[in-house]
Short mmCIF file of C-alpha atoms and ligand atoms in Angstrom, two decimals:
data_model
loop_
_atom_site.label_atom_id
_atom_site.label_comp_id
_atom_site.label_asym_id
_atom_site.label_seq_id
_atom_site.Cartn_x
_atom_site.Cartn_y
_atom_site.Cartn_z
CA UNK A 7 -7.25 23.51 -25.90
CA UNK A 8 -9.38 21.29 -28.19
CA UNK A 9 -9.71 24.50 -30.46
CA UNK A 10 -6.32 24.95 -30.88
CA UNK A 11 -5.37 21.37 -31.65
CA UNK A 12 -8.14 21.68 -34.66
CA UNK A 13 -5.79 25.14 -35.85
CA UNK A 14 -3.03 23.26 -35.32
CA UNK A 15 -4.65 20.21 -37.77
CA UNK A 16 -6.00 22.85 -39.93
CA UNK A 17 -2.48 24.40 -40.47
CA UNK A 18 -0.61 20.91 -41.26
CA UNK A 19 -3.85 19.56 -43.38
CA UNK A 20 -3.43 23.55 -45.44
CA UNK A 21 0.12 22.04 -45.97
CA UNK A 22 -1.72 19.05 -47.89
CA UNK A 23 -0.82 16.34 -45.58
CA UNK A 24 -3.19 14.83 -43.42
CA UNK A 25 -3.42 15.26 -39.52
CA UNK A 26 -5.63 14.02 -36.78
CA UNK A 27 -5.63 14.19 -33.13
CA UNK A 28 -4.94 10.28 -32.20
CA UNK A 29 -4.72 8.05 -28.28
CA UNK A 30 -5.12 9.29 -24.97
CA UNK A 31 -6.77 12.57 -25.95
CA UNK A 32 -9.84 11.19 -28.43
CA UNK A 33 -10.14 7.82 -26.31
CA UNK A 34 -10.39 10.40 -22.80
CA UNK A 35 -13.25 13.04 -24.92
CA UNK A 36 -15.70 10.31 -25.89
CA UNK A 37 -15.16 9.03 -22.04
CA UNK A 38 -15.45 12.86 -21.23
CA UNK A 39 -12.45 12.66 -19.29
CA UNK A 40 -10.09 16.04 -19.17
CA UNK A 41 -6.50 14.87 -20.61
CA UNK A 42 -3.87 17.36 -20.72
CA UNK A 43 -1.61 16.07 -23.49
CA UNK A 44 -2.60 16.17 -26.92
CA UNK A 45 -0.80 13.56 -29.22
CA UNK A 46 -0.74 14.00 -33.24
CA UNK A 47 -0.50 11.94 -36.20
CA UNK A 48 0.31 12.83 -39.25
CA UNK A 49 1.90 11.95 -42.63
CA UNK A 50 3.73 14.88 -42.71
CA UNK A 51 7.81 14.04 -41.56
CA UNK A 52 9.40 15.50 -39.04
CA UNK A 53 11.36 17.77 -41.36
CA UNK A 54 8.00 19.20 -42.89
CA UNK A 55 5.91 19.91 -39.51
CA UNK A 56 9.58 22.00 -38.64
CA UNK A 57 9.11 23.46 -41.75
CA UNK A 58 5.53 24.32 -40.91
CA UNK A 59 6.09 25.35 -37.13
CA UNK A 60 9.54 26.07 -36.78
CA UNK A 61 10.42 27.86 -33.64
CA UNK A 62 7.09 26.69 -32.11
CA UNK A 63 8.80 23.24 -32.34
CA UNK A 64 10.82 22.08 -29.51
CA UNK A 65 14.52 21.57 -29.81
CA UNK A 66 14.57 17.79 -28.92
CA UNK A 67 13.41 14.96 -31.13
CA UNK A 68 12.17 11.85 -29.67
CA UNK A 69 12.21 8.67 -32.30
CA UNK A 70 11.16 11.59 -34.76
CA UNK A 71 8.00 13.10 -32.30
CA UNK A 72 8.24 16.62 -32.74
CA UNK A 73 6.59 18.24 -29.85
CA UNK A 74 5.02 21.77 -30.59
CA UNK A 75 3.90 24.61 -27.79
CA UNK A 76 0.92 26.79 -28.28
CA UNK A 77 -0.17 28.91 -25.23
CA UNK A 78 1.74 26.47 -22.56
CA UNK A 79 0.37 23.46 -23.95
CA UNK A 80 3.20 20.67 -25.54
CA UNK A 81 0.94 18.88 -29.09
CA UNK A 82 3.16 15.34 -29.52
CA UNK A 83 3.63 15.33 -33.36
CA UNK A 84 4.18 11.80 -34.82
CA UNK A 85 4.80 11.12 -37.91
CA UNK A 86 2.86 7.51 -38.97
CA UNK A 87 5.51 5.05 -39.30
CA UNK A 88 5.69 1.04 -39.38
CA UNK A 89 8.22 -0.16 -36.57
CA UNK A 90 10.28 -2.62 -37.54
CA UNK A 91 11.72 -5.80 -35.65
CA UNK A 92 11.56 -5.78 -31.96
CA UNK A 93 14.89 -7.41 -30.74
CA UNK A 94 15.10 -6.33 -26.76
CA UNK A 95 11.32 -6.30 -26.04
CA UNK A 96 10.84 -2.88 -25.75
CA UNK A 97 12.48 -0.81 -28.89
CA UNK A 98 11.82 -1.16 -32.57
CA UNK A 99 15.22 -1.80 -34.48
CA UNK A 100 13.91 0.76 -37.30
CA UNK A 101 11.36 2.84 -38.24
CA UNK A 102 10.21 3.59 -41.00
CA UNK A 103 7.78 6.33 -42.49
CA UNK A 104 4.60 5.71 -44.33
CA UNK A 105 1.87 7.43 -45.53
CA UNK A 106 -1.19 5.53 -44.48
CA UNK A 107 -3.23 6.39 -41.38
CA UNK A 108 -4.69 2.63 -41.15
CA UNK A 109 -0.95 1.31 -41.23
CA UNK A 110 0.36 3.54 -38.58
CA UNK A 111 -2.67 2.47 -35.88
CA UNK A 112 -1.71 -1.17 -36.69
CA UNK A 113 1.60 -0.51 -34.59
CA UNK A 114 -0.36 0.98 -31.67
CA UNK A 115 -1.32 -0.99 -28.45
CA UNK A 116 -4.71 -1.18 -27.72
CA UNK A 117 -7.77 -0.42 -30.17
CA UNK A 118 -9.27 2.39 -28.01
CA UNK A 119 -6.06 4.29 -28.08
CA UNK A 120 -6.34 4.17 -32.38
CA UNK A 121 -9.63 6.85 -32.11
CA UNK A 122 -8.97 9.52 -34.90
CA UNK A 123 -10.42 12.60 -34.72
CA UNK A 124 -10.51 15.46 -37.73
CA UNK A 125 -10.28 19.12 -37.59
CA UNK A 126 -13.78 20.17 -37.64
CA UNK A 127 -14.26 17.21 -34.62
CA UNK A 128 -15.48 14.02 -36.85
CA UNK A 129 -14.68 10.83 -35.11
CA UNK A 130 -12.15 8.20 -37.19
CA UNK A 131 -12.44 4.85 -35.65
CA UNK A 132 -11.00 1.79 -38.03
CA UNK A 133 -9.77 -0.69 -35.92
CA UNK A 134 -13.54 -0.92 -33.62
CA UNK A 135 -11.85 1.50 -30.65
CA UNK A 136 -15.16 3.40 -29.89
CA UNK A 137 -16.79 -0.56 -29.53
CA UNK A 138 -14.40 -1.73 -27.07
CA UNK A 139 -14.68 1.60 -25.09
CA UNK A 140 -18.51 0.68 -24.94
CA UNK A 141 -17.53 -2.62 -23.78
CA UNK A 142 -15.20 -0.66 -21.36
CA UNK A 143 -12.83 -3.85 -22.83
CA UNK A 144 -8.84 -2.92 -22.88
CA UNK A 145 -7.96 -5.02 -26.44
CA UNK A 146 -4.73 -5.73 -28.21
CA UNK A 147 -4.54 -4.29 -31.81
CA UNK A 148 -4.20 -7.50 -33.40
CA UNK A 149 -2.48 -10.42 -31.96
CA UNK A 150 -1.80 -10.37 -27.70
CA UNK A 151 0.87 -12.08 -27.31
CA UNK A 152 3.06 -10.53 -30.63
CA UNK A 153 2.13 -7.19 -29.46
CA UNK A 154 3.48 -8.35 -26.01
CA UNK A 155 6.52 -9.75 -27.58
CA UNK A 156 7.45 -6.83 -29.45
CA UNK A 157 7.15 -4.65 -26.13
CA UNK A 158 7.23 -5.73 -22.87
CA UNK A 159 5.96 -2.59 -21.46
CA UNK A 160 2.67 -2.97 -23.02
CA UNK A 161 1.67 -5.53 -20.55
CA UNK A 162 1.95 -2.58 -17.78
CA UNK A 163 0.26 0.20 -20.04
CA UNK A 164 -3.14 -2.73 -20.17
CA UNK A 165 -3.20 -2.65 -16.67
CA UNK A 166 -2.73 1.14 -15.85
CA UNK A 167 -5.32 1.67 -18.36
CA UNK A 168 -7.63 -0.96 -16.68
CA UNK A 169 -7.10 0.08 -13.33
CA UNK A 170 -7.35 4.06 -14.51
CA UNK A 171 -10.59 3.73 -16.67
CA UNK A 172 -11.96 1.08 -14.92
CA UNK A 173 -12.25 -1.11 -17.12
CA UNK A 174 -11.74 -5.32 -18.19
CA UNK A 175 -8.77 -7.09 -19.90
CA UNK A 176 -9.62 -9.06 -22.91
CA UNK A 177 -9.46 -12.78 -22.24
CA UNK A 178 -6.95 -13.58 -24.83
CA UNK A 179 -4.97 -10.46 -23.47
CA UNK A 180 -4.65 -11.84 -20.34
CA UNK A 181 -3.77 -15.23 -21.33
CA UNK A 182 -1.15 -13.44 -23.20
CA UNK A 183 0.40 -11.71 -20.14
CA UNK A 184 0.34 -15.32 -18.84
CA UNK A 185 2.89 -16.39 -21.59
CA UNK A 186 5.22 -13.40 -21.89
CA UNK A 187 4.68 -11.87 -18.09
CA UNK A 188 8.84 -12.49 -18.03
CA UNK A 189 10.15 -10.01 -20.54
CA UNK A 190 9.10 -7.54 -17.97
CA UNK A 191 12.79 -8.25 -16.63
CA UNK A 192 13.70 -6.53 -19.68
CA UNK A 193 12.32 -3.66 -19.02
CA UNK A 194 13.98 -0.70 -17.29
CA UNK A 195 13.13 -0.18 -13.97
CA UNK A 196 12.27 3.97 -14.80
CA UNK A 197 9.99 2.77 -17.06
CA UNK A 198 7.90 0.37 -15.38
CA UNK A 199 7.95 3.09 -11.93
CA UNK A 200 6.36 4.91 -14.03
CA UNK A 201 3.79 2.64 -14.98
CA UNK A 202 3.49 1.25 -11.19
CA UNK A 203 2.91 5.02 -10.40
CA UNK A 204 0.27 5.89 -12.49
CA UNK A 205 -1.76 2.94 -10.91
CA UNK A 206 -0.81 3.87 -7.22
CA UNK A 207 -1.74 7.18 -8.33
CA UNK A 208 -5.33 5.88 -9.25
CA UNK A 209 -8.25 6.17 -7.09
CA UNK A 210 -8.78 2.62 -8.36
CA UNK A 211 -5.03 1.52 -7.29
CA UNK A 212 -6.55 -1.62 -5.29
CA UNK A 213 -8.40 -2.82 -8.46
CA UNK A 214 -4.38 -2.39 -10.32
CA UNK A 215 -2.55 -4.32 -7.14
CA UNK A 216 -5.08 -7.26 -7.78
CA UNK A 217 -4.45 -7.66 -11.44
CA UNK A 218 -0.81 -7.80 -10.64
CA UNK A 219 -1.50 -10.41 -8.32
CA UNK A 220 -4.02 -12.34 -10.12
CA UNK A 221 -1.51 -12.56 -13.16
CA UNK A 222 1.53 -13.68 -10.77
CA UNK A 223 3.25 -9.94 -12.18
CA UNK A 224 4.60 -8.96 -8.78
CA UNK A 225 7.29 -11.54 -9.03
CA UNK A 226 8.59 -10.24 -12.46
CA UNK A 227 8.60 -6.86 -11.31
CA UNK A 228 10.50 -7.86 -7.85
CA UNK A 229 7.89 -6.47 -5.44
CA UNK A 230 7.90 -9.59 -3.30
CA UNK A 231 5.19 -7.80 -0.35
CA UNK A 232 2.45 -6.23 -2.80
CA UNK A 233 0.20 -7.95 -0.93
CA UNK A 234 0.68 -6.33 2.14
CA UNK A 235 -0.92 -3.23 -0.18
CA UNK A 236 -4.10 -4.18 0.29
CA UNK A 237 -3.66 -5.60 4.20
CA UNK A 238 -3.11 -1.79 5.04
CA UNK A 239 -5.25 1.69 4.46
CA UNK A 240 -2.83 3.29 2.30
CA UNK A 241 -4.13 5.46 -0.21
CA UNK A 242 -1.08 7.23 -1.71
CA UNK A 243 1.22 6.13 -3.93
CA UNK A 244 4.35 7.33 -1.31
CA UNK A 245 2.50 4.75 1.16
CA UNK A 246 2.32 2.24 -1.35
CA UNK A 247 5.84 2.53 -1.71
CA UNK A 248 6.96 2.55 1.73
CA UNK A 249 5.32 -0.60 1.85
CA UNK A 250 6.89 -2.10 -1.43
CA UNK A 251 10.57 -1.30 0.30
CA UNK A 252 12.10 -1.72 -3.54
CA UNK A 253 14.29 1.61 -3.19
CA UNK A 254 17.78 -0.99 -3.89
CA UNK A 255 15.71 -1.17 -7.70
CA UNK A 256 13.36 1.10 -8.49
CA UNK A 257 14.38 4.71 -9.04
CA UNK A 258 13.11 7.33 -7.10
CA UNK A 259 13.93 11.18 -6.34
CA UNK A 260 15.80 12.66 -3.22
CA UNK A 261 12.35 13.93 -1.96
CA UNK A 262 10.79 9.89 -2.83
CA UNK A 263 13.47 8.49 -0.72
CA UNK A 264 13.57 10.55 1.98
CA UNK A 265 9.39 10.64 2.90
CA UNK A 266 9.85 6.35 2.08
CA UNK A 267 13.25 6.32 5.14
CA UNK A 268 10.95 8.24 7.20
CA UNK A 269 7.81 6.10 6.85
CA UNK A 270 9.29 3.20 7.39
CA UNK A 271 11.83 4.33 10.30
CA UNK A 272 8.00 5.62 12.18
CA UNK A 273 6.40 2.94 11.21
CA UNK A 274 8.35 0.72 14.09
CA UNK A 275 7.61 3.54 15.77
CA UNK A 276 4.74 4.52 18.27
CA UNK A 277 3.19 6.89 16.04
CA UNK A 278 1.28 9.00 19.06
CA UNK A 279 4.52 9.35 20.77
CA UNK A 280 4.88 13.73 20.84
CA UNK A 281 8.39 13.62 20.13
CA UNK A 282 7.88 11.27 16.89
CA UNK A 283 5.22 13.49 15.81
CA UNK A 284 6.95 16.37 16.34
CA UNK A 285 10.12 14.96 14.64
CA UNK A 286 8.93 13.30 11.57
CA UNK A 287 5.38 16.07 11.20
CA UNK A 288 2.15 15.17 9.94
CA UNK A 289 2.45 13.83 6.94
CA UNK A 290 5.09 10.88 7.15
CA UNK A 291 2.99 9.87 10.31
CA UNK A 292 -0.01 9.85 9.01
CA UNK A 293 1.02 7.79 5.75
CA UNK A 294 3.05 5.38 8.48
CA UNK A 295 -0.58 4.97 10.54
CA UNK A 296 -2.42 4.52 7.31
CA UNK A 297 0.34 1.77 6.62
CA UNK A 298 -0.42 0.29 10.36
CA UNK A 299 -4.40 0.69 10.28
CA UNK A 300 -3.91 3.19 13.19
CA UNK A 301 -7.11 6.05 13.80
CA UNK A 302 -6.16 8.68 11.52
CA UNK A 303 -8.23 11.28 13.36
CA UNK A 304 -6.26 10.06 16.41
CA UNK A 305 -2.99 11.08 14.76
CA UNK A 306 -4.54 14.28 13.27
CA UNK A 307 -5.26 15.05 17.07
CA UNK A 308 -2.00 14.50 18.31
CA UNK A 309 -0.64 16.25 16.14
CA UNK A 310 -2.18 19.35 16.73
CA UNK A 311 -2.12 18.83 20.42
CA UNK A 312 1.61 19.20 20.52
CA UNK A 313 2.75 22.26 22.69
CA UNK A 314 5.11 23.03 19.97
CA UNK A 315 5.30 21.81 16.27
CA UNK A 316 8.70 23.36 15.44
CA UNK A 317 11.92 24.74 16.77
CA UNK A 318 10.86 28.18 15.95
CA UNK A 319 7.62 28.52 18.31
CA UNK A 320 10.29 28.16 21.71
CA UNK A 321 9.74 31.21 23.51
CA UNK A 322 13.46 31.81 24.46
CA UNK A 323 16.33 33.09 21.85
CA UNK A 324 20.19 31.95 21.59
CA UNK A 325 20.99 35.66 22.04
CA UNK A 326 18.93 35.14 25.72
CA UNK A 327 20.38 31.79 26.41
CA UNK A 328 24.09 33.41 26.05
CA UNK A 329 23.03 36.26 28.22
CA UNK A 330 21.91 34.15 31.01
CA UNK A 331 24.47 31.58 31.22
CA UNK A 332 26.84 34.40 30.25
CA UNK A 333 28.47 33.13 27.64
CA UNK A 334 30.00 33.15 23.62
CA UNK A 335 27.60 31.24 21.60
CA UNK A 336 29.09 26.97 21.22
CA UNK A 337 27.58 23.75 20.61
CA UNK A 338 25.96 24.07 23.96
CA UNK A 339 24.14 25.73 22.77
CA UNK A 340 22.20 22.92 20.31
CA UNK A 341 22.49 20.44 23.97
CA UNK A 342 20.56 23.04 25.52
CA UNK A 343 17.46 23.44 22.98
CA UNK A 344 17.29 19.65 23.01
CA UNK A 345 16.52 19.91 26.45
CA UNK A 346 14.00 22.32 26.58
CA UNK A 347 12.40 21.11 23.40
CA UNK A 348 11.38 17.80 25.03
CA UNK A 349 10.65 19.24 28.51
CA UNK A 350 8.43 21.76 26.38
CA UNK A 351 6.63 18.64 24.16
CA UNK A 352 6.13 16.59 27.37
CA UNK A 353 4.65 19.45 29.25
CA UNK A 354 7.10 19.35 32.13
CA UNK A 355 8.07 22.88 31.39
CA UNK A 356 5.67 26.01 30.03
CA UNK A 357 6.35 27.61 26.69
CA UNK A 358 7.29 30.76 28.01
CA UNK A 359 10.22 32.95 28.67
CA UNK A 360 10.25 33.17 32.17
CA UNK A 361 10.06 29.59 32.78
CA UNK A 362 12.22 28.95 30.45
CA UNK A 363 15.02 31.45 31.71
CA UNK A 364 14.62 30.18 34.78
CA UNK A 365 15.11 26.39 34.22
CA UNK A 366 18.51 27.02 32.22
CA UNK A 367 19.53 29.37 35.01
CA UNK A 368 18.78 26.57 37.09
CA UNK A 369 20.39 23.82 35.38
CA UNK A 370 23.25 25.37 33.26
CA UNK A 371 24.93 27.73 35.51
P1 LIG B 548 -1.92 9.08 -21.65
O1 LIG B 548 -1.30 10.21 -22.41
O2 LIG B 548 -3.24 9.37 -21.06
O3 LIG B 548 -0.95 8.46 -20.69
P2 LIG B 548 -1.97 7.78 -24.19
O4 LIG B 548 -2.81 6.65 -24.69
O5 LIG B 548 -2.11 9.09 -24.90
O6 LIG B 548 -2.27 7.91 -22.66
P3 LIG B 548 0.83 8.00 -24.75
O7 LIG B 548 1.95 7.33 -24.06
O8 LIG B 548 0.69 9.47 -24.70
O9 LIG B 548 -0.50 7.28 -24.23
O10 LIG B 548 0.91 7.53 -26.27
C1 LIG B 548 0.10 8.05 -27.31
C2 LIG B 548 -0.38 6.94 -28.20
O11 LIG B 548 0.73 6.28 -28.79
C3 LIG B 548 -1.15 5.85 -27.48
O12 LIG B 548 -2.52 6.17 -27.35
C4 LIG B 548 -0.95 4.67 -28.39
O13 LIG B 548 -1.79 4.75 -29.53
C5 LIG B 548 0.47 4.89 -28.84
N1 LIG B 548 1.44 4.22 -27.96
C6 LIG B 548 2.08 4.74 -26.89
N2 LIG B 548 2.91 3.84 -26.34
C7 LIG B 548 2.80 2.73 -27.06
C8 LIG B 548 3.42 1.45 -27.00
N3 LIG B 548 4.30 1.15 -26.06
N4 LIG B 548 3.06 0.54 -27.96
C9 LIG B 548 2.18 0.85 -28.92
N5 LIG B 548 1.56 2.02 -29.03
C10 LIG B 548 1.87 2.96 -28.12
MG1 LIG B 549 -0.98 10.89 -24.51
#
């Protein structure tokens, strides 16, 4: 991967314009973390690095990124630009291209994510990133509070990167969180999810929760209960989320809201209770004990204790069912599988056909 960025630089630098690998990717190497994005800068425009890569480019331009695929893997080309009046906290009103590398980390957020590095792998470091990464320090380039002002969502990307890395917030940068914590009402709700998930993501998402907290942010971001995070043994970002209740705001997919309904609809429930295992599976009941501080072995055990664990393992077809009660197939049918499903899960009748046939012949006909 690395070796094809350097091609890549090589190619654009052959082109005489400058290029170097630049953020998460550098900052991540001299941490000897893996990162699986790789994002560019360059002086080259967007219109040259088309010129240079054309149908290796993809279609879509993003605030004049041009993202290029080699082998599977998407290089973020950026073209170093000075951004240009912030008026809604978040967006530049104009941006403008420039030609100097030192100008173009100026705009960026923190210092660690301005590490440079060449085509034949020297390191570029003007604004003191590799220091602050030995400090494990997350820094403002310049000025906290402008850099807050100008984007909201920088306060968010501190703490992800804190709670990610592992690592302190400057003094002054907290202070300046203090002062500008609410322009984070400004800021779309998709984009600060996204944020909030990369910290319940973390390993470290306890060490995120309490910098929220500590800075007062879980008011501005309308997640009233955060505290109730760290009351509970949740460990996955669904749990977290279940617990956070903020579906009315935040966005989430059809999959995201479905898991969070079920959590929450078992966690008033007795989670050891065969028919609520059975019905809601494993997983949501395991993420509703770890919400509840139940014995997750004790679930786990439960679980696979149950006679059945779905519809299919019922030793007796529709085709049998009709044959017995001698009849055309109807929503009976459905009334009938109910019954022997929780006869069946609370061992009052055996798993097997002849029992089975036998209790419907009994009861239905
Ligand atoms: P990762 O990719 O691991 O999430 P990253 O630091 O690479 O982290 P990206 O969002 O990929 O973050 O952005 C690439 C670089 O662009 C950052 O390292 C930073 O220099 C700059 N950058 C990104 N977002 C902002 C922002 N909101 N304000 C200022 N600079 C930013
Ligand atoms: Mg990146």
């Amino acid at each position: 991967m690395l070796d094809n960025a350097f091609r890549l630089l090589k190619e654009i630098n052959d082109h005489s314009y400058e290029a170097y690998i630049v953020g998460g990717f550098v900052r991540d190497y001299l941490l000897g973390i893996e990162s699986n994005d790789i994002d560019i800068c360059t002086n080259a425009t967007p219109k040259d690095i088309r010129e240079i890569f054309n149908d290796k480019c993809l279609p879509l331009e993003d605030y004049g990124s041009i993202t290029v695929v080699i082998k599977g893997i998407n290089y973020e080309i950026t073209t170093y630009r000075k951004e240009i009046g912030y008026s809604d906290n978040r967006h530049p009103n104009e941006i403008k291209y420039i030609n100097d590398l030192r100008e173009d980390l100026l705009r960026r957020d923190f210092t660690i994510n301005t590490i440079c590095m060449d085509k034949d792998g020297n390191i570029i470091d003007y604004l003191d990133g590799k220091k602050d990464l030995g400090k494990r320090l997350i820094r403002t380039v310049g000025d906290s509070y402008t850099k807050f002002n100008e984007d909201a969502l920088r306060i968010l990307r501190a703490i992800r990167f804190a709670t990610i890395l592992n690592f302190n917030l400057d003094d002054d940068l907290k202070e300046a969180i203090l002062k500008t914590k609410h322009l984070l009402k400004n800021i779309s709700y998709t984009r600060k999810k996204s944020e909030l998930d990369k910290i319940f993501n973390s390993p470290n998402f306890k060490k995120g929760i309490k910098t929220i907290l500590d800075l007062g942010l879980d008011k501005e971001l309308e997640i009233s209960n955060l505290y109730k995070v760290l009351d509970s043994d949740v460990s996955s970002s669904i749990g977290i989320w279940s617990i956070l209740n903020v579906s009315d705001k935040y966005p989430f997919n059809k999959n995201e809201l479905d898991i969070i309904g079920d959590v929450n609809e078992v966690v008033a429930l007795d989670n050891l209770n065969p028919s609520v295992l059975y019905k809601y599976g494993l997983y949501v009941n395991s993420v509703a004990g770890k919400i509840k501080k139940k014995d997750a072995k004790k679930i786990i055990e439960a679980y696979n204790n149950l006679i059945i664990k779905s519809r299919k393992e019922i030793n007796v077809t529709s085709e049998e069912i009709m044959a017995i009660l001698k009849k055309e197939p109807g929503e009976y049918l459905k009334d009938i599988y109910d019954d022997i499903e929780r006869e069946i899960l609370y061992n009052r009748l055996k798993n097997e056909k002849k029992s089975i046939c036998e209790y419907i012949k009994n009861k239905y006909s």
